[in-house]
PDB file of C-alpha atoms in Angstrom:
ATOM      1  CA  UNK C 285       0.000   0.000   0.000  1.00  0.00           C
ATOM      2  CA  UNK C 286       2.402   2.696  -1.295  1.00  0.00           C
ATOM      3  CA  UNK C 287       0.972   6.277  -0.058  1.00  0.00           C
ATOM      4  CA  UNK C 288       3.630   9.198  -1.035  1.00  0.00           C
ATOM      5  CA  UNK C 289       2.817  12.839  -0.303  1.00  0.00           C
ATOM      6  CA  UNK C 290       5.150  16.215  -1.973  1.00  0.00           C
ATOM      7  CA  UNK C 291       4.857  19.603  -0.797  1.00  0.00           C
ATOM      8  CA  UNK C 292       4.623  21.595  -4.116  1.00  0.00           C
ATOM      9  CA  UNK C 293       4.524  24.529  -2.228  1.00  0.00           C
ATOM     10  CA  UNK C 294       5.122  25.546   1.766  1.00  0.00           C
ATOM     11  CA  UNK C 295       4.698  29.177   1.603  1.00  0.00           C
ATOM     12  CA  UNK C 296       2.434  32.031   2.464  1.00  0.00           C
ATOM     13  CA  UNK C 297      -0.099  33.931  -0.155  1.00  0.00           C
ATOM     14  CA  UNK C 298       2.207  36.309  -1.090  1.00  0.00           C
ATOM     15  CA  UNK C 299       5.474  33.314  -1.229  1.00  0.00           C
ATOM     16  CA  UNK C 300       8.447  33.741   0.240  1.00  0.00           C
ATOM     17  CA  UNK C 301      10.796  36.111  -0.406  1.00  0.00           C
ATOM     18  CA  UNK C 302       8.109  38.647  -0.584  1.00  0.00           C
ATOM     19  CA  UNK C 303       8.779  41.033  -3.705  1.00  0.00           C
ATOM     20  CA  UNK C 304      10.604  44.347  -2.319  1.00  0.00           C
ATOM     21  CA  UNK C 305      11.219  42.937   0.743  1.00  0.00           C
ATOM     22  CA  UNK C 306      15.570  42.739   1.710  1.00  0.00           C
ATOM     23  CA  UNK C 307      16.857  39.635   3.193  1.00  0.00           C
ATOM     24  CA  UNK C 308      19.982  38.939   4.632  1.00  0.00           C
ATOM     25  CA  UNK C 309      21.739  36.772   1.980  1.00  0.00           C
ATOM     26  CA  UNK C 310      22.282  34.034   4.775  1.00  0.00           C
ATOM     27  CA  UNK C 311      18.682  33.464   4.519  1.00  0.00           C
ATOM     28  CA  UNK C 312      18.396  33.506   0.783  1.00  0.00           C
ATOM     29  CA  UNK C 313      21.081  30.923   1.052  1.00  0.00           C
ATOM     30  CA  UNK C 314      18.851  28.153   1.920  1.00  0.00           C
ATOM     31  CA  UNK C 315      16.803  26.444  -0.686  1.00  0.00           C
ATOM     32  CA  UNK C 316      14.261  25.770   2.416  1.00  0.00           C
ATOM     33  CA  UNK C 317      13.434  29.248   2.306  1.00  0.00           C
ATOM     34  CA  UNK C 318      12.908  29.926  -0.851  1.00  0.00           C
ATOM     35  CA  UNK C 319       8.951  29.039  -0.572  1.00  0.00           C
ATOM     36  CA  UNK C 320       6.394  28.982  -3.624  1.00  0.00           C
ATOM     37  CA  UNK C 321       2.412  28.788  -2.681  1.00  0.00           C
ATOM     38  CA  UNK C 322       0.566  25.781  -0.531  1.00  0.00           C
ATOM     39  CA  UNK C 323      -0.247  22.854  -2.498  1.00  0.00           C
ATOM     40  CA  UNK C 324       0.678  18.989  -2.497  1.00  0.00           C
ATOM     41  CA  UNK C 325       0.680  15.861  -4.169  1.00  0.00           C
ATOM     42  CA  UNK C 326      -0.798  12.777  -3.088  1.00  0.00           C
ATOM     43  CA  UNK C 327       0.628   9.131  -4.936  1.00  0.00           C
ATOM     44  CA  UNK C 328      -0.398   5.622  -4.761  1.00  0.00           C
ATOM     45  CA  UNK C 329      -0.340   2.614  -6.670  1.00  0.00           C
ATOM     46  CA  UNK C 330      -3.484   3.407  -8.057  1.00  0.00           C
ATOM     47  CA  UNK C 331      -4.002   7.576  -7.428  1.00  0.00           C
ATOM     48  CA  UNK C 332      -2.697  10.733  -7.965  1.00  0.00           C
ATOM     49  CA  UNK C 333      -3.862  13.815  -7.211  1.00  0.00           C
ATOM     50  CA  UNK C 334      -2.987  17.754  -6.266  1.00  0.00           C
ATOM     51  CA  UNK C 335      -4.980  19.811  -3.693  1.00  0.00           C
ATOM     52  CA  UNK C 336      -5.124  23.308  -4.946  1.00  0.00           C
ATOM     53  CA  UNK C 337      -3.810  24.340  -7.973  1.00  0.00           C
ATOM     54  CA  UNK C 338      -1.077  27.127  -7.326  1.00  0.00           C
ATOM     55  CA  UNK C 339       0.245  30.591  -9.264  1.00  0.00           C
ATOM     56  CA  UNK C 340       3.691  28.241  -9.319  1.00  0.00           C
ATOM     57  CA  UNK C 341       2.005  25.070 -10.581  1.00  0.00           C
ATOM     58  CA  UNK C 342       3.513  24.999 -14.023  1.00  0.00           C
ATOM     59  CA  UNK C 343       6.347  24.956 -11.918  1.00  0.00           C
ATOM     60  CA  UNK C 344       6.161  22.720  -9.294  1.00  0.00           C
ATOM     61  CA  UNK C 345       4.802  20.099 -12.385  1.00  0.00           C
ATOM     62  CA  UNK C 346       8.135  20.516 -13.819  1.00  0.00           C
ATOM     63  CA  UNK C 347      10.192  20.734 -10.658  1.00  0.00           C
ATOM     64  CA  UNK C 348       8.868  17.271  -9.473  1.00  0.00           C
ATOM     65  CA  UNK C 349       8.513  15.882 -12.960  1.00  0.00           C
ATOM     66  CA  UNK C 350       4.507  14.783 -12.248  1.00  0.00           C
ATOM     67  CA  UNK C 351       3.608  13.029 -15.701  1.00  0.00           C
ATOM     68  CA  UNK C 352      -0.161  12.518 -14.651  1.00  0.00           C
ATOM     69  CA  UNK C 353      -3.634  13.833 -12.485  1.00  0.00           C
ATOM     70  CA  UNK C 354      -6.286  11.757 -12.119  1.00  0.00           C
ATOM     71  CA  UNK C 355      -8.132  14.728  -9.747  1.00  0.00           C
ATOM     72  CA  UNK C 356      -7.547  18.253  -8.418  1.00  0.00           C
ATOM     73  CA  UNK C 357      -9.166  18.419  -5.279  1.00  0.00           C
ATOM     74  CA  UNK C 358      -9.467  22.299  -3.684  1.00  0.00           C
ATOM     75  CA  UNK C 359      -9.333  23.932  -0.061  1.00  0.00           C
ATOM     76  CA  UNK C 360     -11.207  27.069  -0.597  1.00  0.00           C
ATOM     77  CA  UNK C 361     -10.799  30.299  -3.306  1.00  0.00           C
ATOM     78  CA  UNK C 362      -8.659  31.838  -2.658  1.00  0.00           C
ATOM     79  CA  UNK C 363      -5.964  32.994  -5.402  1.00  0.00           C
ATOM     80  CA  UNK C 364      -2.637  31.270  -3.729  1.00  0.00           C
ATOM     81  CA  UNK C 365      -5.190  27.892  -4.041  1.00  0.00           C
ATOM     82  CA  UNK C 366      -6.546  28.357  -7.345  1.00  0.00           C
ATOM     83  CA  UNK C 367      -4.657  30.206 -10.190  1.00  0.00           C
ATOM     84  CA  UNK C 368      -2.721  27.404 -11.864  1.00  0.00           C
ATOM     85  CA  UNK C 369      -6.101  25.451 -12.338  1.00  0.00           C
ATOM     86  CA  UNK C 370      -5.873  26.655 -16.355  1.00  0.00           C
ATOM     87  CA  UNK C 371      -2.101  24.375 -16.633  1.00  0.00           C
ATOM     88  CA  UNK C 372      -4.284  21.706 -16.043  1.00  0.00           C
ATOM     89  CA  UNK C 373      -4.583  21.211 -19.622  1.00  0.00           C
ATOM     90  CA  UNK C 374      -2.284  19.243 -20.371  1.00  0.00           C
ATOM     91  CA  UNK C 375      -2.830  16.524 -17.857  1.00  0.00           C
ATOM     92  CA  UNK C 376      -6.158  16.696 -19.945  1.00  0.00           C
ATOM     93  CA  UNK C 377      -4.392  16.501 -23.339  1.00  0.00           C
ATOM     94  CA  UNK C 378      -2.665  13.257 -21.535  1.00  0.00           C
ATOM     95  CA  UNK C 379      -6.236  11.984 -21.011  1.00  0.00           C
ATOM     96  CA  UNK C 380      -7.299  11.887 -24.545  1.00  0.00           C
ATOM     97  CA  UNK C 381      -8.719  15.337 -24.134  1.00  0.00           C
ATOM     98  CA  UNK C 382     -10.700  14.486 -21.369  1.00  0.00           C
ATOM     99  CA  UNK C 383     -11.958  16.045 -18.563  1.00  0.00           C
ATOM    100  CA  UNK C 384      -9.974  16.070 -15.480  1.00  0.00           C
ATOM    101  CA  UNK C 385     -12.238  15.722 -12.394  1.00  0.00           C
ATOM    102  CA  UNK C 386     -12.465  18.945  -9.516  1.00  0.00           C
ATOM    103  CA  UNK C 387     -13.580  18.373  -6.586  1.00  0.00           C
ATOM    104  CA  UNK C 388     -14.575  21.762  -4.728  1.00  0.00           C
ATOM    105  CA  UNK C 389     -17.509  23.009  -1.838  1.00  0.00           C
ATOM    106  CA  UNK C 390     -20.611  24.111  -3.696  1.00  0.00           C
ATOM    107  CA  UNK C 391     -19.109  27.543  -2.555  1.00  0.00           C
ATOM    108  CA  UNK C 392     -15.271  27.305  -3.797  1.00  0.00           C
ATOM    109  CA  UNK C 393     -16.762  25.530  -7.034  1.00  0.00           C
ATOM    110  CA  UNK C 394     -18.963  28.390  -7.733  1.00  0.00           C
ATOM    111  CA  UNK C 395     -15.905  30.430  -7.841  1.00  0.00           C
ATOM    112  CA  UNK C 396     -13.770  28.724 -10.046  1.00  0.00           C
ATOM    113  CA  UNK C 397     -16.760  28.977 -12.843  1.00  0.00           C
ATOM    114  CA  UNK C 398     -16.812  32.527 -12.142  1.00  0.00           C
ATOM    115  CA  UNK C 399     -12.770  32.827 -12.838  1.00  0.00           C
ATOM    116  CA  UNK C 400     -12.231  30.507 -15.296  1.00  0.00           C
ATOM    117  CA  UNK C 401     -15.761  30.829 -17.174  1.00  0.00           C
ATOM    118  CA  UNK C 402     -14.301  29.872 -20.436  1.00  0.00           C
ATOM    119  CA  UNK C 403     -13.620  26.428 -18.879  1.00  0.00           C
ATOM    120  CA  UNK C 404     -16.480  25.755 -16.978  1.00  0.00           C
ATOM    121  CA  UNK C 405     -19.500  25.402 -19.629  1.00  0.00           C
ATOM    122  CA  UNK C 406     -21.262  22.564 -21.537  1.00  0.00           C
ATOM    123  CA  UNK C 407     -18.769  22.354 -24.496  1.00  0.00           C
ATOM    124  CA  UNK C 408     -16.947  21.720 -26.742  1.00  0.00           C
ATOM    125  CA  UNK C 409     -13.889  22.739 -25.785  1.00  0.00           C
ATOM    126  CA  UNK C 410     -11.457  23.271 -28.654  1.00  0.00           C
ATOM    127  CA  UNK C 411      -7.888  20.775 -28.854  1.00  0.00           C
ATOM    128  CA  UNK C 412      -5.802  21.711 -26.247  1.00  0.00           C
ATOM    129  CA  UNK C 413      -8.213  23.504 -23.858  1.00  0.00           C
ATOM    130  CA  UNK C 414      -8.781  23.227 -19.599  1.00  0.00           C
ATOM    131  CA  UNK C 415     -11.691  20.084 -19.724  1.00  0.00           C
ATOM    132  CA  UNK C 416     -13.268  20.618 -15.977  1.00  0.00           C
ATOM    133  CA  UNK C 417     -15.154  17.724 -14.987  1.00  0.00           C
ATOM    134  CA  UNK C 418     -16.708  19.433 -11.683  1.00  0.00           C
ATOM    135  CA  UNK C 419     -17.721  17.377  -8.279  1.00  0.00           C
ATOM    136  CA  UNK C 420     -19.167  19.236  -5.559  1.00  0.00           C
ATOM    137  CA  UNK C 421     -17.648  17.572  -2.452  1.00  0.00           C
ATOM    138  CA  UNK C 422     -21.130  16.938  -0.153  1.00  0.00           C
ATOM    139  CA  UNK C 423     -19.388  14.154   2.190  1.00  0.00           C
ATOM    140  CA  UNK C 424     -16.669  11.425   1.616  1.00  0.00           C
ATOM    141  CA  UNK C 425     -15.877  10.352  -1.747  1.00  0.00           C
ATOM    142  CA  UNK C 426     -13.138   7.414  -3.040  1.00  0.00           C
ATOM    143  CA  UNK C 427     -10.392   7.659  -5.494  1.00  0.00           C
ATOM    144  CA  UNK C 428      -8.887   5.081  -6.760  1.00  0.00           C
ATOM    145  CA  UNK C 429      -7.632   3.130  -3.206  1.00  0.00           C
ATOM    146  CA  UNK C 430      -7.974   6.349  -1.222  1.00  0.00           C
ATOM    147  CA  UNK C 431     -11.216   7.048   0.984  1.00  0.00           C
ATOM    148  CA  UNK C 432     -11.264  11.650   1.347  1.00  0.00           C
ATOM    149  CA  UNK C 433     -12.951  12.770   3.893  1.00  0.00           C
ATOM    150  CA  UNK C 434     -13.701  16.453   3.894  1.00  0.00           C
ATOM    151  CA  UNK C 435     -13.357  18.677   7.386  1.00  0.00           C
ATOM    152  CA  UNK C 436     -14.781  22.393   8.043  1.00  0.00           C
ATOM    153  CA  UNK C 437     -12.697  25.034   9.110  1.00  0.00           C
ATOM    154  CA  UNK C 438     -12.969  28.244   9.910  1.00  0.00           C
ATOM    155  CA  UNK C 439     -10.653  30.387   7.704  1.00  0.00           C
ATOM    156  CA  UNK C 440     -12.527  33.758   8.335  1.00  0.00           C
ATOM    157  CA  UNK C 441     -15.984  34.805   6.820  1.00  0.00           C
ATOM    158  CA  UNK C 442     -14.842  32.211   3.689  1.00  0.00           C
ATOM    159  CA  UNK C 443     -14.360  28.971   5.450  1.00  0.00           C
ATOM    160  CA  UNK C 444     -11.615  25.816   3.913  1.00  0.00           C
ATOM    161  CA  UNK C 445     -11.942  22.255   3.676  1.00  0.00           C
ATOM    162  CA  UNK C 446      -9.171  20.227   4.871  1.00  0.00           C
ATOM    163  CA  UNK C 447      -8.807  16.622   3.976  1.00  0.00           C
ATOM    164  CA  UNK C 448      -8.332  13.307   5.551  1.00  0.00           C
ATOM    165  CA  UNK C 449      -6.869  10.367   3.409  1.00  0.00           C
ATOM    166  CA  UNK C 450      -7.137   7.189   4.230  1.00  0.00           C
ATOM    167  CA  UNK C 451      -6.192   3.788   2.624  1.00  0.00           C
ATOM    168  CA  UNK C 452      -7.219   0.512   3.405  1.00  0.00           C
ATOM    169  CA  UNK C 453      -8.615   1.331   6.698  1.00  0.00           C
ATOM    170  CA  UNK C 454      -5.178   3.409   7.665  1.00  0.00           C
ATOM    171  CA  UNK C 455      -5.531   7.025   8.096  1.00  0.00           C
ATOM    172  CA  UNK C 456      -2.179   8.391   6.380  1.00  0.00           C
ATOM    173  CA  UNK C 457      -2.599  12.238   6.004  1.00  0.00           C
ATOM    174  CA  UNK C 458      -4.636  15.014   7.631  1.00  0.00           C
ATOM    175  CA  UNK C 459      -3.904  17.695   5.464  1.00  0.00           C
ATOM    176  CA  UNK C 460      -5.334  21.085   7.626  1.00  0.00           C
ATOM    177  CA  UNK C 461      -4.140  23.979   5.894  1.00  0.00           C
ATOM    178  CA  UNK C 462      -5.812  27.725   5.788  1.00  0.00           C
ATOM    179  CA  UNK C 463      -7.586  27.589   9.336  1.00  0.00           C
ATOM    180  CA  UNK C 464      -7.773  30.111  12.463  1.00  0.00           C
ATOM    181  CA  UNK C 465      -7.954  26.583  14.890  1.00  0.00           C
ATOM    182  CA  UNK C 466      -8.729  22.860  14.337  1.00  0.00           C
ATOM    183  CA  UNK C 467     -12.362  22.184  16.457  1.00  0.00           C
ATOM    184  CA  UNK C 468     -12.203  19.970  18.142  1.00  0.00           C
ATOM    185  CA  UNK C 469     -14.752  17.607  16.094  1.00  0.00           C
ATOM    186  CA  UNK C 470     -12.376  17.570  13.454  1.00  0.00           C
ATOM    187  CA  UNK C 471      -9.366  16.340  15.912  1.00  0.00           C
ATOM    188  CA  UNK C 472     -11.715  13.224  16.806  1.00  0.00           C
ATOM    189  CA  UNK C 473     -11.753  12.641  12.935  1.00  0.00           C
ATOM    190  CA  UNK C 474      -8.155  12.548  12.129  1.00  0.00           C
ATOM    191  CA  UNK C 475      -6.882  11.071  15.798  1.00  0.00           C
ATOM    192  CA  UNK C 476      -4.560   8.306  15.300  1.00  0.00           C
ATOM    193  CA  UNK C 477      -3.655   9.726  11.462  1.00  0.00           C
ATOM    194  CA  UNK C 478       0.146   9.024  10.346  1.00  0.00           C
ATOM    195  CA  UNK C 479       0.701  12.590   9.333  1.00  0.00           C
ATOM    196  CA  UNK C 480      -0.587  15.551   9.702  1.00  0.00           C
ATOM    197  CA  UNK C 481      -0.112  18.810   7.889  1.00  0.00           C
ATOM    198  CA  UNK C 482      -1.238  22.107  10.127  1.00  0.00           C
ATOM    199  CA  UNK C 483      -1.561  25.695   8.956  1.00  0.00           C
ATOM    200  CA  UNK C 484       1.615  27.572  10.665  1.00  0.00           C
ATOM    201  CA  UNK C 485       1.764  31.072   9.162  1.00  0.00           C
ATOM    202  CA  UNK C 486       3.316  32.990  11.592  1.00  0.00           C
ATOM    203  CA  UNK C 487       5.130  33.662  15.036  1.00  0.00           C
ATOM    204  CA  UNK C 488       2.339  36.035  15.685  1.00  0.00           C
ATOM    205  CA  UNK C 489      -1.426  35.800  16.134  1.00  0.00           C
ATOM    206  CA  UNK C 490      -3.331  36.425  12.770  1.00  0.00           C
ATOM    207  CA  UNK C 491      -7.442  36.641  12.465  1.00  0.00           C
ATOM    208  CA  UNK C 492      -7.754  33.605   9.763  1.00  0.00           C
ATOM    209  CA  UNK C 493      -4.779  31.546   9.981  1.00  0.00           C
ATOM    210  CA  UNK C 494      -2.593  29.673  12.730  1.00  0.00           C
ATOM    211  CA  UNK C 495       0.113  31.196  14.360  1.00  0.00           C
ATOM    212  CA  UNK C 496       3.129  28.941  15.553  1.00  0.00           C
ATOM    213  CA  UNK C 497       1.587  28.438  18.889  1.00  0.00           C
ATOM    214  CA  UNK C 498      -1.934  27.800  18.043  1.00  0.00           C
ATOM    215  CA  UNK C 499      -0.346  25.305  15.680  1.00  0.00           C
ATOM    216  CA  UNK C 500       1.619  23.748  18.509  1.00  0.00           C
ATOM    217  CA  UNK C 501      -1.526  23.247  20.517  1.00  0.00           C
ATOM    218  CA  UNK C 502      -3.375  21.960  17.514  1.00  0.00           C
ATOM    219  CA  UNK C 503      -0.746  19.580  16.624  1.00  0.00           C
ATOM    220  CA  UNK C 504      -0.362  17.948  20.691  1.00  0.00           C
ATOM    221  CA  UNK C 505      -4.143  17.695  20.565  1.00  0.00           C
ATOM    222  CA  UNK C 506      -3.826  15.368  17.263  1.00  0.00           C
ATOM    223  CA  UNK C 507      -1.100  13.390  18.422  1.00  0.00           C
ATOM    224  CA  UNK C 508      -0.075  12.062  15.108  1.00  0.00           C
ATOM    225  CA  UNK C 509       3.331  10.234  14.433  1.00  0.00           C
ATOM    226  CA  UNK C 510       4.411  13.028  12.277  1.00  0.00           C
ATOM    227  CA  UNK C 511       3.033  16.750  12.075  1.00  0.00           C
ATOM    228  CA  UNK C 512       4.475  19.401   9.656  1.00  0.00           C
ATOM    229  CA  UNK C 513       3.803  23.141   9.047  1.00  0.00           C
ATOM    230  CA  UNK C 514       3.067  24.402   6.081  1.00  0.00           C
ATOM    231  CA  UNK C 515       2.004  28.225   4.812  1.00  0.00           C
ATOM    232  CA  UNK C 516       4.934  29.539   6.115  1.00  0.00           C
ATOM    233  CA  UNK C 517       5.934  33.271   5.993  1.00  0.00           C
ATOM    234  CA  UNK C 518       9.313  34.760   6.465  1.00  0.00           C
ATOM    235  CA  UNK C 519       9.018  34.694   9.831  1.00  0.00           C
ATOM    236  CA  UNK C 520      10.471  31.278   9.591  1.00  0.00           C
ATOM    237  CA  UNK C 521      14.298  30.919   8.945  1.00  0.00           C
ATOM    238  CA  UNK C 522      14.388  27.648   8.500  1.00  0.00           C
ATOM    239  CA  UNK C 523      16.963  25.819  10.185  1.00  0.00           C
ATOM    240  CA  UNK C 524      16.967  27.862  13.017  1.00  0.00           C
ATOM    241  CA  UNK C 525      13.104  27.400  13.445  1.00  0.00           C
ATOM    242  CA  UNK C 526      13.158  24.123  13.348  1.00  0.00           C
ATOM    243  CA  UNK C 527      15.882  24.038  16.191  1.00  0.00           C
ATOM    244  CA  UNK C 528      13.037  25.586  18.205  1.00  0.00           C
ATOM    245  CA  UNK C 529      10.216  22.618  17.418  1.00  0.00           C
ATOM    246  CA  UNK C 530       9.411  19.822  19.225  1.00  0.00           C
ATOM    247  CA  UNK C 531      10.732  15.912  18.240  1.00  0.00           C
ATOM    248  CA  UNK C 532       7.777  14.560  15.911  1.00  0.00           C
ATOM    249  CA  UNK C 533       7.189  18.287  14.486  1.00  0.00           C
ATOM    250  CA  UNK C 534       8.825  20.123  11.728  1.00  0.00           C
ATOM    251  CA  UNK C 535       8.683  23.026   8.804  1.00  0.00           C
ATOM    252  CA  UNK C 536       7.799  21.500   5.762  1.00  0.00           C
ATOM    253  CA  UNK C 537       9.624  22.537   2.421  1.00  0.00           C
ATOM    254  CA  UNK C 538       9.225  23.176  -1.516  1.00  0.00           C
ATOM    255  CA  UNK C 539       9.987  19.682  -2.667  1.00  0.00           C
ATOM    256  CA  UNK C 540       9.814  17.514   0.935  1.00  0.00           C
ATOM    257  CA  UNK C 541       8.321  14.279   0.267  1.00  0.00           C
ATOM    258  CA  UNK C 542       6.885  11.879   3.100  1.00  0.00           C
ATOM    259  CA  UNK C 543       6.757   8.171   2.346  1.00  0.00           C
ATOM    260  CA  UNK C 544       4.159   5.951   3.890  1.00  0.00           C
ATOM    261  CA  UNK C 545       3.176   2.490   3.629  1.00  0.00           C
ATOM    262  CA  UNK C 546       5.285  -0.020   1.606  1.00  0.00           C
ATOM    263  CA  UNK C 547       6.194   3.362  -1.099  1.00  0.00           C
TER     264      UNK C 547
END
């Protein structure tokens, strides 16, 4: 049961470095802070997918050489999460000129027809085109070997879906990005869950998102064997931060990849 997740992309909205922003050239220095926008990829044997679709995903197809999609699945609107969805078409050029299936909230999937309008209609779509196969996510759904179950979380007045993967019973990856907390219904739900992935964007308190602490707290409440942080903003040098965590918790990075199962 091979289960493989890559971070495509660790940083904050705006990515990190932050244009017209100095750094000290230490800091540029490391790869691990050079941080495009959240987003990550999800293999098995028998599935692959992306959740969001980032400004960087052209990319972050090319840096990890992904040949193939079988489903883009999305956390909320919001542009760091959704403005690569158009270099989908090639994975549906791969397909035969097929749709590729999206899986998005009623609300986050009315959004996406609003921005990409010229994908989301009744067809035909001319050679070459973004094919949209749209499925509004109303409870769990399966791909492939992998049973998704969608969790609510507050991420201001817009609200986010995380995700919980599981595979043959196991549950491999909570993926919790974009959230203010993680309520406490939703930490009965992923309890006992391989990895989780927790919205960390800052040192300091922010209305919508986790700060480190919050974070912290969210990830001893979980338990899980493994916990990174992910939408990351400068605050975070790196190496040094991660001096600071806790065993069993650490900074994700462009390019980390977690293996699970017998990948």
């Amino acid at each position: 049961m091979a289960f493989s997740v890559i971070f495509l992309g660790s940083g904050t909205s705006q990515g990190v470095p932050m244009i017209v922003k100095e750094y000290p050239p230490e800091f540029l220095a490391n790869p691990k802070n050079h941080r495009t926008r959240p987003s990550i990829y999800v293999a098995t044997d028998q599935t692959k997918l992306v959740v969001d679709t980032t400004p960087e995903f052209r990319l972050q197809m090319l840096r990890e050489k992904v040949n193939w999609l079988d489903a883009v699945l999305f956390t909320h609107a919001h542009a760091d999460h959704i403005m690569g969805l158009d270099d989908c078409r090639r994975f549906c050029d791969l397909r035969g000129s097929k749709g590729l299936p999206v899986y998005a909230s009623s609300e986050t999937m009315k959004a996406l027809q609003r921005v990409f309008i010229y994908a989301f209609h009744d067809g035909p779509w001319s050679k070459g085109y973004f094919i949209p196969e749209p499925h509004v996510i109303n409870g769990p759904f399966q791909l492939g070997d992998l049973e998704i179950i969608p969790l609510t979380l507050p991420h201001g007045s817009m609200g986010t879906l995380g995700f919980l993967f599981s595979q043959m019973g196991e549950k491999r990856l909570a993926y919790l990005s974009d959230c203010k907390e993680v309520p406490p219904p939703v930490v009965e739900q992923v309890r006992g869950v391989e990895v989780a992935v927790l919205d960390a964007l800052r040192r300091q308190p922010h209305p919508t998102h986790m700060c480190l602490d919050e974070a912290l707290t969210a990830a001893r409440r979980i338990g899980a064997a493994r916990t990174y942080f992910t939408h990351l903003t400068h605050d975070y040098d790196h190496d040094a931060a991660q001096g600071e965590l806790p065993p069993g918790v650490e900074l994700a990075y462009d390019g980390l990849k977690i293996v699970m199962g017998d990948a």
